[in-house]
């Protein structure tokens, strides 16, 4: 199949029709890292791909992009992996008065400019 044909398995089939993760909220900028190598032979290929990508911390948004999966699908799969104890999730730090602590605007603009240059 070529990339124009689209996914072979529809997203709702990958998640078993679920739209929300079983555990965790998974903010776009939350980092995920693998805790253990999977021993479960019943893991989905997509879950194995997630575990392969998370040997080092990676954001939820990056995972969805690298795996070419919808963000909702990745969140559901991450919830399953978190529930099984195969991954750790690290949410961004929050300040109660201003919300999530984000990088400086200069850094964000530099990232956007870098992405545009690609």
Short mmCIF file of C-alpha atoms in Angstrom, two decimals:
data_model
loop_
_atom_site.label_atom_id
_atom_site.label_comp_id
_atom_site.label_asym_id
_atom_site.label_seq_id
_atom_site.Cartn_x
_atom_site.Cartn_y
_atom_site.Cartn_z
CA UNK A 1 0.00 0.00 0.00
CA UNK A 2 1.12 3.53 -0.59
CA UNK A 3 0.73 6.39 1.87
CA UNK A 4 -2.19 7.86 -0.11
CA UNK A 5 -4.33 4.82 0.65
CA UNK A 6 -4.63 5.80 4.31
CA UNK A 7 -4.37 3.61 7.38
CA UNK A 8 -5.09 -0.09 7.01
CA UNK A 9 -6.79 -0.27 10.42
CA UNK A 10 -9.21 2.48 11.41
CA UNK A 11 -8.41 4.38 14.64
CA UNK A 12 -11.55 3.19 16.45
CA UNK A 13 -10.48 -0.41 15.80
CA UNK A 14 -7.04 0.21 17.33
CA UNK A 15 -8.58 1.62 20.52
CA UNK A 16 -11.47 -0.84 20.72
CA UNK A 17 -13.91 2.02 20.17
CA UNK A 18 -12.66 3.95 23.21
CA UNK A 19 -12.18 7.69 22.96
CA UNK A 20 -10.72 8.37 26.43
CA UNK A 21 -7.66 6.85 28.07
CA UNK A 22 -8.16 4.35 30.90
CA UNK A 23 -5.58 6.23 33.00
CA UNK A 24 -3.91 9.65 32.79
CA UNK A 25 -4.90 12.84 30.99
CA UNK A 26 -1.85 13.15 28.69
CA UNK A 27 -1.33 16.83 27.98
CA UNK A 28 0.27 17.47 24.57
CA UNK A 29 3.52 18.55 26.20
CA UNK A 30 3.58 15.77 28.81
CA UNK A 31 6.63 13.56 28.55
CA UNK A 32 6.37 9.80 28.39
CA UNK A 33 9.18 7.34 29.08
CA UNK A 34 9.22 3.55 29.07
CA UNK A 35 9.59 1.89 32.48
CA UNK A 36 10.16 -1.67 31.40
CA UNK A 37 10.51 -3.84 28.36
CA UNK A 38 7.18 -5.41 27.50
CA UNK A 39 6.77 -9.09 28.26
CA UNK A 40 3.12 -9.19 27.23
CA UNK A 41 2.75 -10.88 23.84
CA UNK A 42 -0.76 -9.44 23.54
CA UNK A 43 0.39 -5.84 23.07
CA UNK A 44 -0.85 -4.18 19.91
CA UNK A 45 1.74 -3.31 17.25
CA UNK A 46 1.00 0.37 17.92
CA UNK A 47 1.70 -0.11 21.63
CA UNK A 48 4.99 -1.82 20.80
CA UNK A 49 5.87 1.11 18.52
CA UNK A 50 5.13 3.53 21.37
CA UNK A 51 7.36 1.56 23.73
CA UNK A 52 10.13 1.50 21.13
CA UNK A 53 9.97 5.31 20.85
CA UNK A 54 9.91 5.97 24.59
CA UNK A 55 13.28 4.59 25.63
CA UNK A 56 14.05 8.29 26.18
CA UNK A 57 11.47 10.90 27.24
CA UNK A 58 9.27 12.07 24.37
CA UNK A 59 6.21 14.33 24.34
CA UNK A 60 2.75 13.02 23.54
CA UNK A 61 2.57 15.30 20.50
CA UNK A 62 5.89 13.97 19.17
CA UNK A 63 4.73 10.39 19.61
CA UNK A 64 1.58 11.00 17.60
CA UNK A 65 3.60 12.65 14.87
CA UNK A 66 6.33 10.00 14.69
CA UNK A 67 3.85 7.13 14.68
CA UNK A 68 1.46 8.84 12.26
CA UNK A 69 -1.47 8.16 14.57
CA UNK A 70 -4.28 10.44 15.67
CA UNK A 71 -3.62 12.16 18.99
CA UNK A 72 -6.75 10.62 20.54
CA UNK A 73 -5.58 7.13 19.59
CA UNK A 74 -2.14 7.74 21.09
CA UNK A 75 -3.71 9.00 24.32
CA UNK A 76 -5.89 5.89 24.64
CA UNK A 77 -2.94 3.58 23.97
CA UNK A 78 -0.78 5.51 26.45
CA UNK A 79 -3.52 5.15 29.06
CA UNK A 80 -3.45 1.38 28.61
CA UNK A 81 0.35 1.29 28.88
CA UNK A 82 0.28 3.52 31.98
CA UNK A 83 -2.31 1.27 33.60
CA UNK A 84 -0.07 -1.75 32.93
CA UNK A 85 2.92 0.05 34.48
CA UNK A 86 4.95 -0.01 31.26
CA UNK A 87 5.40 3.78 30.98
CA UNK A 88 5.79 6.82 33.22
CA UNK A 89 4.16 10.14 32.47
CA UNK A 90 5.67 13.48 33.47
CA UNK A 91 3.26 16.41 33.25
CA UNK A 92 4.52 19.99 32.88
CA UNK A 93 4.89 21.90 36.12
CA UNK A 94 2.00 24.18 37.08
CA UNK A 95 1.85 27.41 39.02
CA UNK A 96 -1.59 27.77 40.63
CA UNK A 97 -1.73 31.50 39.81
CA UNK A 98 -0.74 31.34 36.12
CA UNK A 99 -1.26 27.72 35.04
CA UNK A 100 1.33 25.60 33.23
CA UNK A 101 4.88 26.85 33.33
CA UNK A 102 5.77 27.23 29.68
CA UNK A 103 9.01 28.19 27.96
CA UNK A 104 9.76 31.82 27.31
CA UNK A 105 8.04 33.37 24.25
CA UNK A 106 11.44 33.81 22.57
CA UNK A 107 12.04 30.06 22.73
CA UNK A 108 8.59 29.28 21.32
CA UNK A 109 9.10 31.75 18.46
CA UNK A 110 12.47 30.20 17.67
CA UNK A 111 10.87 26.74 17.56
CA UNK A 112 8.09 27.95 15.25
CA UNK A 113 10.62 29.63 12.95
CA UNK A 114 12.70 26.45 12.90
CA UNK A 115 9.67 24.36 11.98
CA UNK A 116 8.73 26.75 9.21
CA UNK A 117 12.23 26.50 7.81
CA UNK A 118 11.79 22.74 7.39
#
